[in-house]
Short mmCIF file of N, CA, C and O in Angstrom, two decimals:
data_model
loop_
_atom_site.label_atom_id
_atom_site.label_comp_id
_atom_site.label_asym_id
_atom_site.label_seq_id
_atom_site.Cartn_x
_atom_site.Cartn_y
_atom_site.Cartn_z
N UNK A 1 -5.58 21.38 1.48
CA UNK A 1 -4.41 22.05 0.96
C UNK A 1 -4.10 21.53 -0.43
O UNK A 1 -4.19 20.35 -0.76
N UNK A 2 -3.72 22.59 -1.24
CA UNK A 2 -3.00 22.29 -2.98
C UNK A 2 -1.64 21.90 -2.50
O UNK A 2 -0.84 22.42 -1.72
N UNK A 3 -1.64 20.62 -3.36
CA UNK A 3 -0.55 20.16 -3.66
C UNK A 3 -0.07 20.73 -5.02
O UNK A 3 -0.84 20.75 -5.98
N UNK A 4 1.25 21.21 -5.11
CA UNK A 4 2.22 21.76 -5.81
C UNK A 4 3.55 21.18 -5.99
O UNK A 4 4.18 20.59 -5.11
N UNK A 5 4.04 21.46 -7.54
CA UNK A 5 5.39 20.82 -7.76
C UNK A 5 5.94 21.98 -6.82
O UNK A 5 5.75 23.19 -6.73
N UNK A 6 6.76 20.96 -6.12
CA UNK A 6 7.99 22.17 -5.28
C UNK A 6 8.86 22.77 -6.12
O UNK A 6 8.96 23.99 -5.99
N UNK A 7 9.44 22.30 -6.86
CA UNK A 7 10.57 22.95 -7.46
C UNK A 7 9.77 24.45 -8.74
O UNK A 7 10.32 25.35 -9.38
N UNK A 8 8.51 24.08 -8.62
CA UNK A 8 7.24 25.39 -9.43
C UNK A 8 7.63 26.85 -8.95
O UNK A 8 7.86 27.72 -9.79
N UNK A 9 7.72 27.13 -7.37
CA UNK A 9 7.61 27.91 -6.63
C UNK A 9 8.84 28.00 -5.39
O UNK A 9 9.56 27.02 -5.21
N UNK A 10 8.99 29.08 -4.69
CA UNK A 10 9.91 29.54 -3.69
C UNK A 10 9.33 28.80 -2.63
O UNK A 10 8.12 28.84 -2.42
N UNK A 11 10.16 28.10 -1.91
CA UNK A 11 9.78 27.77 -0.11
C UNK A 11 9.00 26.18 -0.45
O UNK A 11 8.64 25.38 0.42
N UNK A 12 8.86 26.01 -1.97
CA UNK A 12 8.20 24.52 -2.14
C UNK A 12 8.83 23.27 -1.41
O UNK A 12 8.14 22.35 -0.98
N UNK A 13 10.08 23.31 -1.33
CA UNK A 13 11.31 22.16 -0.97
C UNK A 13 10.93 22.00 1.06
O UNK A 13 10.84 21.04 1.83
N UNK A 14 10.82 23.37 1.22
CA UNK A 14 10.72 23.75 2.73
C UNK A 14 9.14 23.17 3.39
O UNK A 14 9.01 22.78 4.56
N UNK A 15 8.01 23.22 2.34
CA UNK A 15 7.07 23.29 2.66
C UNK A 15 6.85 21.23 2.33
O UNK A 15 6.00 20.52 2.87
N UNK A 16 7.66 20.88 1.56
CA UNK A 16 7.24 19.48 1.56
C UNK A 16 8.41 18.76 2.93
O UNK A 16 8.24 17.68 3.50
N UNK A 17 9.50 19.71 3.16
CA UNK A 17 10.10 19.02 4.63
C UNK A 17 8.92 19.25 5.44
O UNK A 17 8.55 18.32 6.15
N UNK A 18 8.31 20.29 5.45
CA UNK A 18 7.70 20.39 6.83
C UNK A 18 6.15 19.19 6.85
O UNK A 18 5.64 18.50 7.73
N UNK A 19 5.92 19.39 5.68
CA UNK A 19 4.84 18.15 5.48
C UNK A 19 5.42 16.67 6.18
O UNK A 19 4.79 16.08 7.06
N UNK A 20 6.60 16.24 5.69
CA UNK A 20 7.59 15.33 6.31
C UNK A 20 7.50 14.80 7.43
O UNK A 20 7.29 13.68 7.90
N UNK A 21 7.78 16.23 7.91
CA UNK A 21 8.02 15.99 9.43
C UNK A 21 6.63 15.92 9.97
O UNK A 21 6.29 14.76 10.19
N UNK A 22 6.23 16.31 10.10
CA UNK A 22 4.26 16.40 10.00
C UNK A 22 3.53 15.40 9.95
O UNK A 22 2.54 15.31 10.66
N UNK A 23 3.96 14.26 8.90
CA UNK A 23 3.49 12.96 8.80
C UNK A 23 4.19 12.11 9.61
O UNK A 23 3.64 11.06 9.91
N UNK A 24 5.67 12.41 10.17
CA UNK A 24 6.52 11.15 10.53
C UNK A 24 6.13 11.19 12.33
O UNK A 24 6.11 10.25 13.12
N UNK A 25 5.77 13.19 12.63
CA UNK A 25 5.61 13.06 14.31
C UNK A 25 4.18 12.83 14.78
O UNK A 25 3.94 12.44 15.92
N UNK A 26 3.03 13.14 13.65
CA UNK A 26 1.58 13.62 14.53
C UNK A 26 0.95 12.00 13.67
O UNK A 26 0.47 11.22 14.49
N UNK A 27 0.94 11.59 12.46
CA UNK A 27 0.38 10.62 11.79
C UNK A 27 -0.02 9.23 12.50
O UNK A 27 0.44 8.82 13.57
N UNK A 28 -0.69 8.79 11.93
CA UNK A 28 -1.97 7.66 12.34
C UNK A 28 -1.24 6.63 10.95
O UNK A 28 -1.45 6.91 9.77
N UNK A 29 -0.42 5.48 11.38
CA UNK A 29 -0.01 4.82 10.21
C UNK A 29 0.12 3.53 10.09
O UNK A 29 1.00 2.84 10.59
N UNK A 30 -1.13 3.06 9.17
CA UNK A 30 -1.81 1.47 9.26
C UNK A 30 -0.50 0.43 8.23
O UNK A 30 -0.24 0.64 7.04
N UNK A 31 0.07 -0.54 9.00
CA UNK A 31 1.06 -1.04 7.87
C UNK A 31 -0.01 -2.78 7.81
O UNK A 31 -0.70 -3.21 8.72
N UNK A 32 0.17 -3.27 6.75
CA UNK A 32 -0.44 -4.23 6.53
C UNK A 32 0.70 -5.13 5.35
O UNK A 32 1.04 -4.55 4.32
N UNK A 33 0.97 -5.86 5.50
CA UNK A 33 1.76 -6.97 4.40
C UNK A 33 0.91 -8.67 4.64
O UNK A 33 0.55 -9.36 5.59
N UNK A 34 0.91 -8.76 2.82
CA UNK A 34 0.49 -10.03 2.18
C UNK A 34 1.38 -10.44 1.60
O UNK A 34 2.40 -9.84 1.27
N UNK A 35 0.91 -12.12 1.29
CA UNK A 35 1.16 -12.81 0.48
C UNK A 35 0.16 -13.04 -0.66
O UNK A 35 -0.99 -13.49 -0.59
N UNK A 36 0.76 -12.69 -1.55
CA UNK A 36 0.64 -12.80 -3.05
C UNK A 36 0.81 -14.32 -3.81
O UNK A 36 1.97 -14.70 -3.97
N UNK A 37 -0.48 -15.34 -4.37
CA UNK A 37 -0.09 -15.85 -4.94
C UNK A 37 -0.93 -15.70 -6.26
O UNK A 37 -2.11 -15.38 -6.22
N UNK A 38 -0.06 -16.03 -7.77
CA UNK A 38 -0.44 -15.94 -8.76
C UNK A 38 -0.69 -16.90 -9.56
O UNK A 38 0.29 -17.64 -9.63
N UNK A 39 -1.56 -17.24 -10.21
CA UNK A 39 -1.70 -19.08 -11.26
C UNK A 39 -2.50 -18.36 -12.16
O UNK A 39 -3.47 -17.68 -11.82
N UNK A 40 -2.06 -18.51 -13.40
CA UNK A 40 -2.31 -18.71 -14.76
C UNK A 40 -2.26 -19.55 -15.41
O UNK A 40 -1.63 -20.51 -14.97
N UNK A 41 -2.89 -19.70 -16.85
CA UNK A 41 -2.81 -20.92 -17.67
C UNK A 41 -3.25 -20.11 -18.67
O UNK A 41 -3.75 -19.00 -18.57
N UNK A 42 -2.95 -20.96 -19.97
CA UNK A 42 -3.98 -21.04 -21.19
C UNK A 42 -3.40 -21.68 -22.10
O UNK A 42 -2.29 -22.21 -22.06
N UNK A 43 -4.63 -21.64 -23.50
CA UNK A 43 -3.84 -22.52 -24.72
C UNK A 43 -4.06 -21.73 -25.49
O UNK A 43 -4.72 -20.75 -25.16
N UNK A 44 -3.58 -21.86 -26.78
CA UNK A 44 -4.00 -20.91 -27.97
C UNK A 44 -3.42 -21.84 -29.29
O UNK A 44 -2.60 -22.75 -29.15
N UNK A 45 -4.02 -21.41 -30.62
CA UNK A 45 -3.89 -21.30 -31.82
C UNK A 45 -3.97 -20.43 -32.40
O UNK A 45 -4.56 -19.40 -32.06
N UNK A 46 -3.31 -20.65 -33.58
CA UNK A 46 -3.04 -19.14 -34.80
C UNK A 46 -3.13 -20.29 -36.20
O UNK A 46 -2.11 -20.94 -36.40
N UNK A 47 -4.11 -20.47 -36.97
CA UNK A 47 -4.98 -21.01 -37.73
C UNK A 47 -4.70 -20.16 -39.03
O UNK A 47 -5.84 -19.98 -39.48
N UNK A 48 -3.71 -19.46 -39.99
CA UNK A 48 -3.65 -18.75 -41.00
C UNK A 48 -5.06 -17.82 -40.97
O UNK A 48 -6.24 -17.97 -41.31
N UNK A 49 -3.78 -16.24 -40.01
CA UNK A 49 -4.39 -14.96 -39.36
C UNK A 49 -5.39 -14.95 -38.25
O UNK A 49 -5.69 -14.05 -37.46
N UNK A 50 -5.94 -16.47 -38.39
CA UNK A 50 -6.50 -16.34 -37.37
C UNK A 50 -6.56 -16.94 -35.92
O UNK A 50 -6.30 -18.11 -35.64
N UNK A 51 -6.81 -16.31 -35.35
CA UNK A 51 -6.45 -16.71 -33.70
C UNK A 51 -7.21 -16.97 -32.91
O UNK A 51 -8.35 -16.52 -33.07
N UNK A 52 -6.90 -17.79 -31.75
CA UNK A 52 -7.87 -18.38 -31.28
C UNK A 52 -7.00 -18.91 -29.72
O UNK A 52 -5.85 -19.36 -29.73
N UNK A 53 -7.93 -18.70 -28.30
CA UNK A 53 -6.67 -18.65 -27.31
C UNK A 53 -7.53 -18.13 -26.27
O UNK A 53 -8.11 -17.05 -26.33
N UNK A 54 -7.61 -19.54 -24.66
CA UNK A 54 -8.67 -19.13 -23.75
C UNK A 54 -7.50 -18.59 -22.45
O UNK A 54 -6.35 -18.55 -22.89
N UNK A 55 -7.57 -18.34 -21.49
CA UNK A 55 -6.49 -17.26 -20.98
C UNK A 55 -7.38 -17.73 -19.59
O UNK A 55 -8.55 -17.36 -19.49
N UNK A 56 -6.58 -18.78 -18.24
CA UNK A 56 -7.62 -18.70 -16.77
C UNK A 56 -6.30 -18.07 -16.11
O UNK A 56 -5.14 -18.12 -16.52
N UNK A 57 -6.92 -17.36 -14.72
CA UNK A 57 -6.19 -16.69 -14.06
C UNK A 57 -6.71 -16.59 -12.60
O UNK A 57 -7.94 -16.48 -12.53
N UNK A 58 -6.16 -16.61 -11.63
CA UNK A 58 -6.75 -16.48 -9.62
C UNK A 58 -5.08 -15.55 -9.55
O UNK A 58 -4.03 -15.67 -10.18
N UNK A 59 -5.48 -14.83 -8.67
CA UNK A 59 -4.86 -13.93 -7.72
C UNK A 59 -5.57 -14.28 -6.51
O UNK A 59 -6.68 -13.84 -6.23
N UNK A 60 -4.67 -15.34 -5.56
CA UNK A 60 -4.93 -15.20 -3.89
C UNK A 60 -3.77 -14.32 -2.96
O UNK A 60 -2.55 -14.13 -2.90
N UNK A 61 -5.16 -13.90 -2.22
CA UNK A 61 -3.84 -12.94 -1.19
C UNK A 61 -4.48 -13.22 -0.22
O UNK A 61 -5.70 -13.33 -0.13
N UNK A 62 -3.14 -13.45 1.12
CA UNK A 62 -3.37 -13.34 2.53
C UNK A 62 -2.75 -12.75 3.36
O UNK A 62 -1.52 -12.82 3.28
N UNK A 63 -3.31 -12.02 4.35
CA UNK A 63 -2.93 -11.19 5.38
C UNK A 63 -1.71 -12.00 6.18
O UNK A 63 -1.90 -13.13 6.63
N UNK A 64 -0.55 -11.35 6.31
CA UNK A 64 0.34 -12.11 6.85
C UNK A 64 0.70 -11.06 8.61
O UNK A 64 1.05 -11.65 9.64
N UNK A 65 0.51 -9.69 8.55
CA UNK A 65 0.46 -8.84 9.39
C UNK A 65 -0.09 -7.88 9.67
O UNK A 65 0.02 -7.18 8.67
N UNK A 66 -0.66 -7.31 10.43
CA UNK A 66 -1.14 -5.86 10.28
C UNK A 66 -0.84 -4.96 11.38
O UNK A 66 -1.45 -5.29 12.40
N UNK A 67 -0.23 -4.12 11.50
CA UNK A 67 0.10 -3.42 12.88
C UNK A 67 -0.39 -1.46 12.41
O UNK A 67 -0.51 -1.03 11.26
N UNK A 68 -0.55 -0.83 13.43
CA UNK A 68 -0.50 0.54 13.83
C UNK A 68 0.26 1.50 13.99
O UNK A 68 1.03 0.97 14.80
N UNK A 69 0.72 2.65 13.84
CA UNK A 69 1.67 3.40 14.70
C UNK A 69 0.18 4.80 15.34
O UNK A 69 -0.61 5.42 14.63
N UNK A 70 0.32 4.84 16.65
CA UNK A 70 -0.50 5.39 17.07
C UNK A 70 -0.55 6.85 17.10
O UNK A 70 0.62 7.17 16.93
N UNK A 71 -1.39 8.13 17.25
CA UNK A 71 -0.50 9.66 17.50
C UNK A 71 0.46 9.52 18.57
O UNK A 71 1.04 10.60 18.44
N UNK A 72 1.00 8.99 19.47
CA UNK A 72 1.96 8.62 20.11
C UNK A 72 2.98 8.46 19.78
O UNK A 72 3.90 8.86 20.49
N UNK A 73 3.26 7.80 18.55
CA UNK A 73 4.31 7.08 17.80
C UNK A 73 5.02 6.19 18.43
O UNK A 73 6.25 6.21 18.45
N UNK A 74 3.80 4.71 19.38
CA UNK A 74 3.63 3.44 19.70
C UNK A 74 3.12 2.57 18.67
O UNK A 74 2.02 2.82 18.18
N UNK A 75 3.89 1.47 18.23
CA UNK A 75 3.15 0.73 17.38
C UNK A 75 2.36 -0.05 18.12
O UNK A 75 2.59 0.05 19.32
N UNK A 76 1.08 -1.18 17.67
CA UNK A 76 0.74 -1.78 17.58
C UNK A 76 0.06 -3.08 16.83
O UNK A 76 -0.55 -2.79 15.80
N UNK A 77 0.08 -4.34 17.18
CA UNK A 77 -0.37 -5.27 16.37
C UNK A 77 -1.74 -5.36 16.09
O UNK A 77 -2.46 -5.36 17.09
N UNK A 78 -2.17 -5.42 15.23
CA UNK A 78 -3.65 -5.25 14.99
C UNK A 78 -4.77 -7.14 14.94
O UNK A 78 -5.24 -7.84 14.04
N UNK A 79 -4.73 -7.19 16.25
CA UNK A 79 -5.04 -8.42 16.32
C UNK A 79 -6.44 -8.80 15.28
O UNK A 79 -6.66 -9.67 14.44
N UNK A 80 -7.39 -7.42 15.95
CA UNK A 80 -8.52 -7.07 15.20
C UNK A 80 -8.68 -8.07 13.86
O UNK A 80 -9.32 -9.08 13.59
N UNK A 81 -7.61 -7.08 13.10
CA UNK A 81 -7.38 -7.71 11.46
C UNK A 81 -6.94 -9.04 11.49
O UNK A 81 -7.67 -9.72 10.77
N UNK A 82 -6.24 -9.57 11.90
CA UNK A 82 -5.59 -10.63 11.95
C UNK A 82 -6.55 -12.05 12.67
O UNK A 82 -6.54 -13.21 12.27
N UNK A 83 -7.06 -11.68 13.43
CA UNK A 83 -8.68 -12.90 13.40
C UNK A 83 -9.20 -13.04 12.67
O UNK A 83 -9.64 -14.17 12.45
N UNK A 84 -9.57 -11.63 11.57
CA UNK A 84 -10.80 -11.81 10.43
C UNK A 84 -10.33 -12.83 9.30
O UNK A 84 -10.94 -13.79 8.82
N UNK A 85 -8.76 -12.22 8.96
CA UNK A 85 -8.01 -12.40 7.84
C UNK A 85 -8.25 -14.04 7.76
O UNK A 85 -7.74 -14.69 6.85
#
């Protein structure tokens, strides 16, 4: 299906409720939350115009949860993920 600005066309507003509802009763919906950690560094000089400047950086992330909502609309914990993680 084309996705369309609703407000483009007649019945657009109607047709994204019904999408809505569509995703909230029949949908398959994986929730997953991390932790985010961030570390940077660097040094630099500016030498008349010229510059000079090394830049280190890690992004770690870890799985803190992962659960399901089933076509049922039962959640579940996703142990699965959560051993690997």
């Amino acid at each position: 299906a084309m996705v369309r600005n609703p407000l483009a066309h007649p019945g657009g507003l109607a047709e994204i409720g019904a999408l809505r509802r569509l995703l909230r009763e029949r949908a398959i919906v994986d929730v997953r939350s991390y932790s985010v950690d961030e570390d940077s560094g660097g040094v630099g000089a500016d030498v008349e115009a010229f510059g000079a400047g090394v830049e280190r950086g890690a992004v770690t992330t870890r799985l803190l949860d992962a659960s399901t909502r089933t076509i049922d609309g039962s959640w579940r914990e996703r142990e699965d993920c959560l051993r690997s993680a």
